[in-house]
Amino acid sequence: MKPLSSRLPDLTLVFVVLLTLAYFFLTHEGLYDLDDYFYARYAHQLASGTFAVVPDPQGLLHDPLKERWLIFGPVAAVYTIFGINSITSTLWPLLCTLGCAGVIWGVYRHREPVVAAAAMLLLGLHYFTLNLTNYLYPDNILMFWCLCCALSLLLGRQTYRDQLVWGAGFAALNFAALLSKETIVYYLPFYLGVLTLDMYRQRNTRFWVAAVALGVCLLGAYLAFYQLYTHDALYRLHLIEQTNEYLKEGNFLAGNRTALVARITYQPVVFLVGTGLGVALLLAGAAALYSRRRPTADAGFWLGLTFTTLAFYWLGSTSLSHYNPITLVPRMATPLLPPLCVAAGFGLRDFVANGRGGYWLALLLLAGAGWLHNSLSVLYMVPALYFALATWWTNPAATSPWRRPGTEHFAALALGALVLALSIRPLYFMQKPSVSAHRAQQQLMRERLQAPARGVVFVDDFLIGNYDFYYGFQVPPDLRFRRFAAADSVRLAPGEKAWLLLNRSTLTNPELTRKLIRYQEPEVLARFPERRSVAQAGTVELFEVLLNAPK
C-alpha cells in the first residue's frame, strides 16, 4: 500500500483544486473595475480582428494594459471558442492559479512531499489568490509565470543534461512573464546574483549561454517590433513612466516625506501581516534558521528568492525617473507568493521532522493575532494552537505515530491545521450573498433589453462604463444607455421607450459607494416618478418610465 506521506501532496492537490473551483463559481461577481473591462475589450478586439497595434497619436495614452498581450491573448482564444461572459473572461486567471498548484505538485510531490503539500495550501488557499481568480487581472497569471521561471532556473542548474534546453526555457518563460506584467522585474536582482555566483564558480555555463542568447534575441525582436509600429523601441518603458506621472498623486512624488518613511519602514510589515501572510513569513523564517544548521540547495534557493523579492517589494520603485514605491495592495504582492510559500513549506517540513521550535512559532503567531485583534486573527490563532499543542504532545519515543515527529501521521496533523486555518476565510465569503448581483442584472438585460427593443436605458455610474460587455461588445443598435442624472436631458424619438435598470446591490456596494456611487435608491426613484415595474431578478429591477413627467 502506498505510504500516506507520498499521498499527502495528492490529497492536498485535490482539495486545493476543489476549493478553488467552488470559490470561483460561488463568489463570482462579474467585472470588478476598469482594468478587467479593458482587458476583456482588448480580447474581443483581438478575437474579432479589430485590434490595432498602434500608439496613441496624441501621445496621451495612460493605459499600459494594451501591451500585456499574454493577459488578453489567451482570453481572445477562449472568447472565440466559448463566447463572451464573465466566466470565460476569467477562465485564464483561474487556470493559471490552478497551474501553480499543479506545478508545485509535479516538482515536489516525490522530492519533498510535505513541502509540496504545505506550499500548495499556503499559496492556493491564500484568500487573495482565490479572490483574484474571479477577475481578469494579470496578477495570478504573472504568479504562474514567476513560479515557472524560478523552477526552470532551479532545476536547469541542478541537471547536467539538456542545460541548453533549460536555459532557453528559462528565457522564454521570463519573456512570457514580461508580456503579462512588468513586475517580473522583481526577480531580476536574484537572477543577477545567481548568474554572478555561477560565473564565479564556473558552473552552469551552458544554461546561462542559452538563456542569455535567447533572451537577447527575444528582447531585440520585441524592441524592433515597437520601433516598427510606434517609432520608439522603448515605447513600453516610456508608457509606464507616463502612467506613473499621470498617477503620481498620493505616491510620494509630491514630497510627503513622513508618508515615504512609513512606507519603507513599518508599513510593509503591517500590510503583510494584515493580508494573512504572517504564517508563511514565520515558517519561511523557521526554514532560514534551520538552513543555517543543515543547508539544502532547494531551501536556500527559495529563501534567497524570497528575500530579494521582498526587498524589492519593500524598497523598490515603479519608476526609473523618480522614487515611487510599489503600492501596498494585495495583488501587487503576487510575485512574492511562490518563493515565500515554497520556502515556508520547508519551514513546516523542518518542524514536522523534529518537532522543535513550536513554542516560538506559537508565541509569534499569537502576537500577530493579538496585534490584529479582528476577524483575521483566527488565521493566526489556529496554527498557534496547533504548534503549541504539537510541541507539548510530541514524543520521539512514543508508540503512537501521531506523536512521533517524522511520521506521516504527524505531518498530516500539521497540514490539517493549515487547511483549517486557511479555509475559514474563503468558506465565509463563499456563503455570503452577492454584492454586485451580476447574474441577475445579466439575466434582465438578456431577457428584456434586446432587439427589437428601441429607446434609452438609464443605468448607474458603474454600469455606464461597461454595459457593452453584457452584449458581447455588440450592443443592439436601437438601444442607448445613459446615466440616471441624464433623465431631464433625454428626448425620445417616435416609437422609442425609456427604461430604468435599478441594481440595488450596486447602490449599496461599499467598494463603489466610497467614490463612484454618490446617491441612494430614493434619490434615483425620485427622478422617475412615472414608472412601472416590468421585471425583477433578485435585487435588480427593470422599470418602464415616462420621461419629463412632473416631479
Coordinates of C-alpha atoms in Angstrom, one line a residue:
M1 CA 0.0 0.0 0.0
K2 CA 1.3 3.4 -0.9
P3 CA 2.5 5.3 2.2
L4 CA 0.4 8.2 3.4
S5 CA 3.3 10.6 3.1
S6 CA 3.5 10.1 -0.6
R7 CA -0.2 10.6 -0.9
L8 CA -0.2 13.9 1.1
P9 CA 0.5 16.1 -1.9
D10 CA -2.0 14.2 -4.0
L11 CA -4.8 14.7 -1.4
T12 CA -3.7 18.3 -1.0
L13 CA -3.9 19.0 -4.7
V14 CA -7.4 17.6 -5.0
F15 CA -8.5 19.7 -2.0
V16 CA -7.0 22.9 -3.3
V17 CA -8.4 22.4 -6.8
L18 CA -11.9 21.6 -5.5
L19 CA -11.9 24.6 -3.1
T20 CA -10.6 26.9 -5.8
L21 CA -13.3 25.9 -8.2
A22 CA -16.0 26.2 -5.6
Y23 CA -14.8 29.6 -4.6
F24 CA -14.6 30.7 -8.3
F25 CA -18.1 29.8 -9.1
L26 CA -19.8 30.6 -5.8
T27 CA -18.3 34.1 -5.4
H28 CA -18.0 35.3 -8.9
E29 CA -19.2 38.9 -9.2
G30 CA -18.6 39.8 -12.8
L31 CA -16.5 42.7 -13.8
Y32 CA -14.7 44.4 -10.9
D33 CA -13.2 47.6 -12.3
L34 CA -11.9 49.3 -15.4
D35 CA -8.8 47.0 -15.7
D36 CA -10.7 43.8 -16.3
Y37 CA -13.1 45.6 -18.7
F38 CA -10.2 46.9 -20.7
Y39 CA -8.6 43.5 -20.9
A40 CA -11.9 42.0 -22.0
R41 CA -12.4 44.6 -24.6
Y42 CA -8.9 44.1 -26.0
A43 CA -9.5 40.3 -26.1
H44 CA -12.7 40.9 -28.0
Q45 CA -10.9 43.1 -30.5
L46 CA -8.2 40.5 -30.9
A47 CA -10.8 37.8 -31.5
S48 CA -12.8 39.9 -33.9
G49 CA -9.8 41.1 -35.8
T50 CA -10.2 44.8 -34.9
F51 CA -7.2 45.1 -32.5
A52 CA -4.8 47.8 -33.6
V53 CA -1.2 47.7 -32.7
V54 CA -0.6 51.5 -32.9
P55 CA 0.4 54.1 -30.3
D56 CA -1.9 56.9 -29.2
P57 CA -1.5 59.5 -32.0
Q58 CA -1.5 62.4 -29.5
G59 CA 0.8 60.7 -27.0
L60 CA -1.8 60.9 -24.3
L61 CA -2.3 57.2 -23.7
H62 CA -2.1 56.4 -19.9
D63 CA -3.0 52.7 -20.4
P64 CA -0.2 50.2 -20.3
L65 CA -2.7 47.3 -20.3
K66 CA -2.8 47.1 -24.1
E67 CA 0.8 46.0 -24.1
R68 CA 0.2 42.9 -21.9
W69 CA -0.7 40.5 -24.7
L70 CA -0.5 37.3 -22.7
I71 CA -3.2 38.6 -20.4
F72 CA -5.9 39.2 -23.1
G73 CA -4.5 37.0 -25.9
P74 CA -5.5 33.6 -24.3
V75 CA -8.8 35.2 -23.3
A76 CA -9.4 36.0 -27.0
A77 CA -9.0 32.4 -27.8
V78 CA -11.5 31.4 -25.1
Y79 CA -13.9 34.0 -26.5
T80 CA -13.6 32.5 -29.9
I81 CA -14.5 29.0 -28.6
F82 CA -16.9 29.7 -25.8
G83 CA -18.3 33.2 -26.3
I84 CA -18.1 36.3 -24.1
N85 CA -19.3 36.3 -20.5
S86 CA -17.8 36.8 -17.0
I87 CA -16.8 33.1 -16.7
T88 CA -15.0 32.8 -20.0
S89 CA -13.3 36.2 -19.2
T90 CA -11.7 34.8 -16.1
L91 CA -11.0 31.3 -17.1
W92 CA -7.4 32.1 -17.9
P93 CA -6.6 33.5 -14.5
L94 CA -8.3 30.5 -12.9
L95 CA -6.3 28.1 -15.0
C96 CA -3.1 29.9 -14.1
T97 CA -4.0 29.7 -10.4
L98 CA -4.6 26.0 -10.6
G99 CA -1.5 25.7 -12.7
C100 CA 0.6 27.0 -9.7
A101 CA -0.7 24.1 -7.5
G102 CA -0.1 21.6 -10.3
V103 CA 3.5 22.7 -10.9
I104 CA 4.4 22.6 -7.3
W105 CA 2.8 19.1 -7.0
G106 CA 4.6 17.9 -10.1
V107 CA 8.1 19.1 -9.0
Y108 CA 8.0 18.3 -5.2
R109 CA 5.5 15.5 -4.9
H110 CA 8.2 12.9 -4.6
R111 CA 11.2 15.0 -3.7
E112 CA 9.6 16.8 -0.7
P113 CA 6.0 15.7 -0.1
V114 CA 5.5 17.9 3.0
V115 CA 6.9 20.9 1.2
A116 CA 4.7 20.3 -1.8
A117 CA 1.5 20.0 0.3
A118 CA 2.3 22.9 2.6
A119 CA 3.3 25.2 -0.4
M120 CA 0.1 24.3 -2.3
L121 CA -2.0 25.1 0.8
L122 CA -0.3 28.4 1.6
L123 CA -0.3 29.6 -2.0
G124 CA -3.6 28.1 -3.2
L125 CA -5.7 28.9 -0.2
H126 CA -4.4 32.4 0.5
Y127 CA -7.5 34.5 0.3
F128 CA -6.2 37.0 -2.2
T129 CA -5.0 34.2 -4.5
L130 CA -8.6 32.9 -4.6
N131 CA -10.1 36.3 -4.8
L132 CA -8.0 37.1 -7.9
T133 CA -9.3 34.1 -9.8
N134 CA -12.6 35.9 -10.2
Y135 CA -11.2 38.9 -12.1
L136 CA -9.4 39.4 -15.4
Y137 CA -6.4 40.8 -13.7
P138 CA -2.8 40.0 -14.6
D139 CA -1.6 39.1 -11.1
N140 CA -2.3 35.4 -10.8
I141 CA -1.2 34.9 -14.4
L142 CA 2.1 36.6 -13.6
M143 CA 2.3 34.4 -10.5
F144 CA 2.2 31.3 -12.6
W145 CA 4.9 32.6 -14.9
C146 CA 7.0 33.6 -11.9
L147 CA 6.8 30.1 -10.4
C148 CA 7.7 28.5 -13.7
C149 CA 10.6 30.9 -14.2
A150 CA 12.0 30.2 -10.7
L151 CA 11.7 26.4 -11.2
S152 CA 13.3 26.4 -14.6
L153 CA 16.2 28.3 -13.0
L154 CA 16.4 25.9 -10.1
L155 CA 16.0 22.6 -12.0
G156 CA 18.0 23.7 -15.0
R157 CA 21.0 24.4 -12.9
Q158 CA 20.7 21.1 -11.0
T159 CA 21.0 18.9 -14.0
Y160 CA 24.0 18.3 -16.3
R161 CA 21.8 17.2 -19.1
D162 CA 19.8 19.4 -21.5
Q163 CA 21.1 22.6 -19.9
L164 CA 20.8 24.4 -23.2
V165 CA 17.1 23.4 -23.3
W166 CA 16.5 24.5 -19.7
G167 CA 18.3 27.8 -20.3
A168 CA 16.2 28.5 -23.4
G169 CA 13.1 27.7 -21.5
F170 CA 14.1 30.0 -18.7
A171 CA 14.5 32.9 -21.2
A172 CA 11.2 32.1 -22.9
L173 CA 9.3 31.9 -19.6
N174 CA 10.6 35.2 -18.5
F175 CA 9.6 36.8 -21.8
A176 CA 6.1 35.3 -21.3
A177 CA 6.0 36.9 -17.9
L178 CA 7.1 40.3 -19.4
L179 CA 4.2 40.0 -21.9
S180 CA 1.9 39.6 -18.9
K181 CA 3.1 42.3 -16.5
E182 CA 6.2 44.3 -16.0
T183 CA 6.7 43.3 -12.3
I184 CA 8.6 40.2 -13.3
V185 CA 11.5 42.7 -12.8
Y186 CA 11.1 41.8 -9.0
Y187 CA 13.1 38.7 -9.8
L188 CA 15.9 40.4 -11.7
P189 CA 18.2 41.1 -8.6
F190 CA 18.1 37.4 -7.7
Y191 CA 18.8 36.4 -11.3
L192 CA 21.8 38.6 -11.4
G193 CA 23.0 37.3 -8.1
V194 CA 22.7 33.6 -9.2
L195 CA 24.4 34.4 -12.5
T196 CA 27.3 36.2 -10.7
L197 CA 27.7 33.2 -8.3
D198 CA 27.7 30.7 -11.2
M199 CA 30.2 32.7 -13.2
Y200 CA 32.5 32.9 -10.1
R201 CA 32.3 29.2 -9.5
Q202 CA 32.4 28.4 -13.3
R203 CA 29.2 26.4 -13.2
N204 CA 26.2 26.0 -15.4
T205 CA 27.8 27.8 -18.3
R206 CA 25.7 26.2 -21.0
F207 CA 22.5 27.1 -19.1
W208 CA 23.4 30.7 -19.0
V209 CA 24.7 30.9 -22.6
A210 CA 21.4 29.6 -23.8
A211 CA 19.4 31.8 -21.5
V212 CA 21.3 35.0 -22.4
A213 CA 21.4 34.2 -26.1
L214 CA 17.7 33.5 -26.5
G215 CA 16.8 36.3 -24.0
V216 CA 18.8 38.9 -26.1
C217 CA 17.1 37.6 -29.3
L218 CA 13.6 37.8 -27.8
L219 CA 14.2 41.2 -26.3
G220 CA 15.8 42.5 -29.5
A221 CA 12.8 41.3 -31.6
Y222 CA 10.4 42.9 -29.0
L223 CA 12.2 46.3 -29.2
A224 CA 12.3 46.1 -33.0
F225 CA 8.6 45.4 -33.0
Y226 CA 7.9 48.6 -31.1
Q227 CA 10.3 50.5 -33.3
L228 CA 8.4 49.4 -36.3
Y229 CA 4.9 50.1 -35.1
T230 CA 5.5 53.1 -32.8
H231 CA 8.9 54.5 -33.9
D232 CA 10.0 54.2 -30.3
A233 CA 11.9 51.0 -29.3
L234 CA 11.4 51.9 -25.7
Y235 CA 7.7 52.7 -26.1
R236 CA 6.5 50.4 -23.4
L237 CA 9.0 51.8 -20.9
H238 CA 8.0 55.3 -21.8
L239 CA 4.4 54.4 -21.4
I240 CA 5.0 53.1 -17.9
E241 CA 6.8 56.3 -17.0
Q242 CA 4.0 58.3 -18.4
T243 CA 1.5 56.3 -16.5
N244 CA 3.5 56.9 -13.3
E245 CA 3.4 60.6 -13.9
Y246 CA -0.3 60.5 -14.5
L247 CA -1.0 58.6 -11.3
K248 CA 1.6 60.4 -9.2
E249 CA -0.9 61.8 -6.7
G250 CA -0.6 60.0 -3.4
N251 CA 2.5 58.0 -4.5
F252 CA 5.1 60.0 -2.6
L253 CA 6.1 62.2 -5.6
A254 CA 4.9 65.4 -4.0
G255 CA 7.4 65.5 -1.2
N256 CA 5.4 63.7 1.5
R257 CA 8.5 62.7 3.5
T258 CA 6.6 61.3 6.5
A259 CA 4.5 59.0 4.4
L260 CA 7.5 57.9 2.5
V261 CA 9.4 56.9 5.6
A262 CA 6.5 55.0 6.9
R263 CA 6.1 53.2 3.6
I264 CA 9.7 51.9 3.6
T265 CA 9.9 51.0 7.3
Y266 CA 7.0 49.5 9.1
Q267 CA 4.0 49.7 6.7
P268 CA 5.1 46.6 4.7
V269 CA 5.0 44.6 8.0
V270 CA 1.6 45.9 8.8
F271 CA 0.4 45.1 5.3
L272 CA 1.9 41.5 5.1
V273 CA 0.5 40.5 8.5
G274 CA -2.8 42.2 7.7
T275 CA -3.3 40.3 4.5
G276 CA -2.7 36.9 6.2
L277 CA 0.9 36.2 5.0
G278 CA 2.3 36.2 8.6
V279 CA 2.0 32.4 8.8
A280 CA 4.1 31.9 5.6
L281 CA 6.6 34.5 6.7
L282 CA 7.1 32.9 10.1
L283 CA 7.5 29.4 8.5
A284 CA 9.9 30.8 6.0
G285 CA 11.9 32.4 8.9
A286 CA 12.0 29.0 10.6
A287 CA 13.3 27.4 7.4
A288 CA 16.0 30.1 7.3
L289 CA 17.1 29.3 10.8
Y290 CA 17.1 25.6 10.2
S291 CA 19.0 26.0 6.9
R292 CA 21.9 27.7 8.8
R293 CA 22.4 24.4 10.6
R294 CA 21.6 22.0 7.8
P295 CA 21.6 23.8 4.5
T296 CA 19.8 22.3 1.5
A297 CA 20.1 23.6 -2.1
D298 CA 16.4 23.9 -2.7
A299 CA 15.6 25.6 0.6
G300 CA 18.4 28.1 0.1
F301 CA 17.3 28.9 -3.4
W302 CA 13.7 29.7 -2.4
L303 CA 14.8 31.6 0.7
G304 CA 17.2 33.7 -1.4
L305 CA 14.4 34.5 -4.0
T306 CA 12.0 35.3 -1.2
F307 CA 14.4 37.7 0.4
T308 CA 15.4 39.6 -2.8
T309 CA 11.8 39.8 -3.9
L310 CA 10.6 41.0 -0.5
A311 CA 13.4 43.6 -0.5
F312 CA 12.3 44.8 -4.0
Y313 CA 8.7 45.0 -2.9
W314 CA 9.7 46.8 0.3
L315 CA 12.1 49.3 -1.2
G316 CA 11.7 49.2 -4.9
S317 CA 10.3 51.8 -7.3
T318 CA 7.8 51.6 -10.1
S319 CA 9.6 54.4 -11.9
L320 CA 13.2 54.9 -13.2
S321 CA 13.0 58.7 -13.2
H322 CA 11.8 59.2 -9.6
Y323 CA 11.4 57.2 -6.5
N324 CA 7.9 55.8 -6.4
P325 CA 7.4 52.8 -4.0
I326 CA 5.2 50.0 -5.0
T327 CA 1.6 50.4 -3.8
L328 CA 0.8 48.2 -0.8
V329 CA -2.2 46.3 -2.2
P330 CA -2.5 42.5 -2.1
R331 CA -2.5 41.9 -5.8
M332 CA 0.9 43.7 -6.1
A333 CA 2.5 41.1 -3.9
T334 CA 1.7 38.1 -6.1
P335 CA 5.4 37.7 -7.4
L336 CA 6.4 37.2 -3.7
L337 CA 3.9 34.4 -3.1
P338 CA 5.6 31.4 -5.0
P339 CA 9.0 31.7 -3.3
L340 CA 7.6 32.6 0.0
C341 CA 5.1 29.7 0.2
V342 CA 7.6 27.2 -1.0
A343 CA 10.2 28.4 1.5
A344 CA 7.5 28.2 4.2
G345 CA 6.9 24.6 3.1
F346 CA 10.5 23.9 4.0
G347 CA 9.9 25.5 7.4
L348 CA 6.9 23.3 8.1
R349 CA 8.9 20.2 6.9
D350 CA 11.6 21.0 9.4
F351 CA 9.1 21.2 12.2
V352 CA 7.4 18.0 11.2
A353 CA 10.8 16.3 11.1
N354 CA 11.9 17.2 14.6
G355 CA 9.0 18.8 16.4
R356 CA 11.2 21.6 17.8
G357 CA 10.6 25.4 17.8
G358 CA 6.9 25.1 18.0
Y359 CA 6.5 27.2 21.2
W360 CA 8.3 30.1 19.5
L361 CA 6.1 29.8 16.4
A362 CA 3.0 29.7 18.6
L363 CA 4.1 32.7 20.6
L364 CA 4.8 34.8 17.5
L365 CA 1.5 33.8 15.8
L366 CA -0.4 34.7 18.9
A367 CA 1.3 38.0 18.9
G368 CA 0.2 38.6 15.4
A369 CA -3.4 37.6 16.3
G370 CA -3.4 39.9 19.3
W371 CA -2.0 42.8 17.2
L372 CA -4.7 42.4 14.6
H373 CA -7.5 41.8 17.1
N374 CA -10.0 41.4 14.3
S375 CA -11.7 38.5 12.4
L376 CA -8.4 37.7 10.6
S377 CA -6.8 36.8 14.0
V378 CA -8.3 33.3 13.7
L379 CA -5.9 32.7 10.8
Y380 CA -3.0 33.1 13.3
M381 CA -4.7 31.6 16.4
V382 CA -5.4 28.2 14.8
P383 CA -1.8 27.4 13.8
A384 CA -0.6 28.9 17.0
L385 CA -2.7 26.4 19.0
Y386 CA -1.5 23.6 16.8
F387 CA 2.2 24.4 17.2
A388 CA 1.8 24.8 21.0
L389 CA -0.1 21.5 21.4
A390 CA 2.0 19.6 18.9
T391 CA 5.2 20.6 20.7
W392 CA 3.8 19.7 24.0
W393 CA 2.3 16.4 22.7
T394 CA 5.3 15.2 20.7
N395 CA 7.4 12.3 22.0
P396 CA 10.0 10.7 19.7
A397 CA 9.8 7.5 21.8
A398 CA 6.0 7.2 21.7
T399 CA 4.4 4.2 20.1
S400 CA 1.7 6.2 18.5
P401 CA 2.7 7.7 15.1
W402 CA 0.6 10.8 15.8
R403 CA 3.1 11.8 18.5
R404 CA 6.3 11.0 16.7
P405 CA 8.0 13.7 14.6
G406 CA 9.0 12.5 11.1
T407 CA 5.9 10.2 10.6
E408 CA 3.2 10.5 8.1
H409 CA 0.6 11.0 10.8
F410 CA 2.5 13.8 12.4
A411 CA 2.8 15.6 9.0
A412 CA -0.9 15.0 8.3
L413 CA -1.8 16.8 11.6
A414 CA 0.4 19.8 10.6
L415 CA -1.2 20.1 7.2
G416 CA -4.7 19.7 8.7
A417 CA -4.0 22.7 10.9
L418 CA -3.1 24.7 7.8
V419 CA -6.2 23.5 6.0
L420 CA -8.4 24.6 8.9
A421 CA -6.8 28.0 9.3
L422 CA -6.7 28.9 5.6
S423 CA -10.1 27.6 4.7
I424 CA -12.1 29.7 7.1
R425 CA -12.0 33.0 5.3
P426 CA -12.7 31.5 1.8
L427 CA -15.6 29.5 3.2
Y428 CA -17.0 32.6 4.9
F429 CA -17.1 34.5 1.6
M430 CA -18.5 31.6 -0.3
Q431 CA -21.7 31.7 1.7
K432 CA -22.1 35.5 1.6
P433 CA -24.7 37.0 -0.8
S434 CA -23.6 38.7 -3.9
V435 CA -22.5 42.3 -3.6
S436 CA -23.0 43.1 -7.3
A437 CA -26.0 41.0 -8.4
H438 CA -24.1 40.5 -11.7
R439 CA -26.0 37.4 -12.8
A440 CA -29.4 38.9 -12.0
Q441 CA -28.5 42.0 -13.9
Q442 CA -27.3 40.0 -16.9
Q443 CA -30.5 38.0 -16.9
L444 CA -32.7 41.0 -17.1
M445 CA -30.6 42.6 -19.8
R446 CA -30.6 39.4 -21.9
E447 CA -34.4 38.9 -21.5
R448 CA -35.7 42.4 -21.7
L449 CA -33.2 44.7 -23.2
Q450 CA -32.6 43.1 -26.6
A451 CA -33.6 43.9 -30.1
P452 CA -36.2 44.8 -31.3
A453 CA -36.4 47.0 -28.2
R454 CA -35.8 50.7 -29.1
G455 CA -35.1 53.6 -26.7
V456 CA -32.9 54.6 -23.8
V457 CA -31.9 52.7 -20.7
F458 CA -30.9 54.6 -17.6
V459 CA -28.2 52.9 -15.5
D460 CA -25.9 53.6 -12.6
D461 CA -22.4 55.2 -12.9
F462 CA -20.7 51.8 -12.7
L463 CA -22.7 50.0 -15.4
I464 CA -22.5 53.0 -17.8
G465 CA -18.8 52.2 -18.2
N466 CA -19.1 48.6 -19.2
Y467 CA -22.7 47.8 -20.3
D468 CA -21.4 46.7 -23.7
F469 CA -19.7 43.8 -22.1
Y470 CA -23.1 42.3 -21.3
Y471 CA -23.8 42.2 -25.0
G472 CA -20.5 40.7 -26.0
F473 CA -19.4 44.3 -27.0
Q474 CA -22.2 44.3 -29.7
V475 CA -25.0 46.5 -28.2
P476 CA -28.3 46.4 -30.1
P477 CA -28.2 49.4 -32.4
D478 CA -31.5 50.9 -31.3
L479 CA -30.7 50.9 -27.6
R480 CA -28.9 53.9 -25.9
F481 CA -27.6 53.8 -22.3
R482 CA -27.5 56.9 -20.2
R483 CA -26.7 57.8 -16.5
F484 CA -29.6 58.4 -14.1
A485 CA -28.6 62.1 -14.0
A486 CA -29.3 62.5 -17.7
A487 CA -33.0 61.8 -17.3
D488 CA -34.0 65.5 -17.8
S489 CA -31.9 66.0 -21.0
V490 CA -33.0 62.9 -22.9
R491 CA -35.7 63.1 -25.6
L492 CA -37.3 60.0 -27.2
A493 CA -37.9 59.6 -30.9
P494 CA -41.3 58.2 -32.0
G495 CA -41.6 54.5 -31.2
E496 CA -38.9 54.6 -28.5
K497 CA -39.3 53.7 -24.8
A498 CA -37.4 54.5 -21.7
W499 CA -36.3 52.1 -19.0
L500 CA -34.8 52.4 -15.6
L501 CA -32.4 49.5 -14.7
L502 CA -32.0 49.6 -10.9
N503 CA -29.4 47.4 -9.3
R504 CA -29.8 47.8 -5.6
S505 CA -26.7 45.8 -4.9
T506 CA -24.6 48.3 -6.8
L507 CA -26.1 51.2 -4.9
T508 CA -25.1 49.6 -1.6
N509 CA -21.8 48.1 -2.6
P510 CA -19.2 49.6 -0.2
E511 CA -16.5 49.3 -2.9
L512 CA -18.4 51.6 -5.1
T513 CA -20.2 54.0 -2.6
R514 CA -16.8 55.3 -1.4
K515 CA -16.2 57.3 -4.5
L516 CA -18.3 56.4 -7.6
I517 CA -21.9 55.9 -6.4
R518 CA -23.0 59.1 -4.6
Y519 CA -26.7 58.5 -4.5
Q520 CA -29.2 56.1 -3.0
E521 CA -32.3 54.3 -4.2
P522 CA -34.9 57.0 -3.1
E523 CA -32.9 59.7 -4.9
V524 CA -32.9 57.6 -8.1
L525 CA -36.6 56.8 -8.0
A526 CA -37.4 60.4 -7.4
R527 CA -36.0 61.2 -10.8
F528 CA -38.6 58.9 -12.4
P529 CA -41.9 59.4 -10.7
E530 CA -43.9 57.9 -13.5
R531 CA -42.6 54.3 -13.6
R532 CA -43.9 50.8 -13.9
S533 CA -42.1 47.7 -12.9
V534 CA -41.8 45.2 -15.7
A535 CA -39.3 42.6 -14.4
Q536 CA -37.2 41.8 -11.3
A537 CA -34.5 39.3 -10.6
G538 CA -33.2 39.4 -7.0
T539 CA -32.1 42.9 -6.1
V540 CA -32.2 44.1 -9.7
E541 CA -35.4 45.6 -11.1
L542 CA -36.3 47.0 -14.5
F543 CA -38.9 49.8 -14.8
E544 CA -40.5 51.3 -17.8
V545 CA -40.5 55.0 -17.2
L546 CA -42.2 58.1 -18.6
L547 CA -39.7 60.9 -19.2
N548 CA -40.3 64.5 -18.4
A549 CA -43.1 63.7 -16.0
P550 CA -43.8 66.4 -13.3
K551 CA -41.8 65.6 -10.2

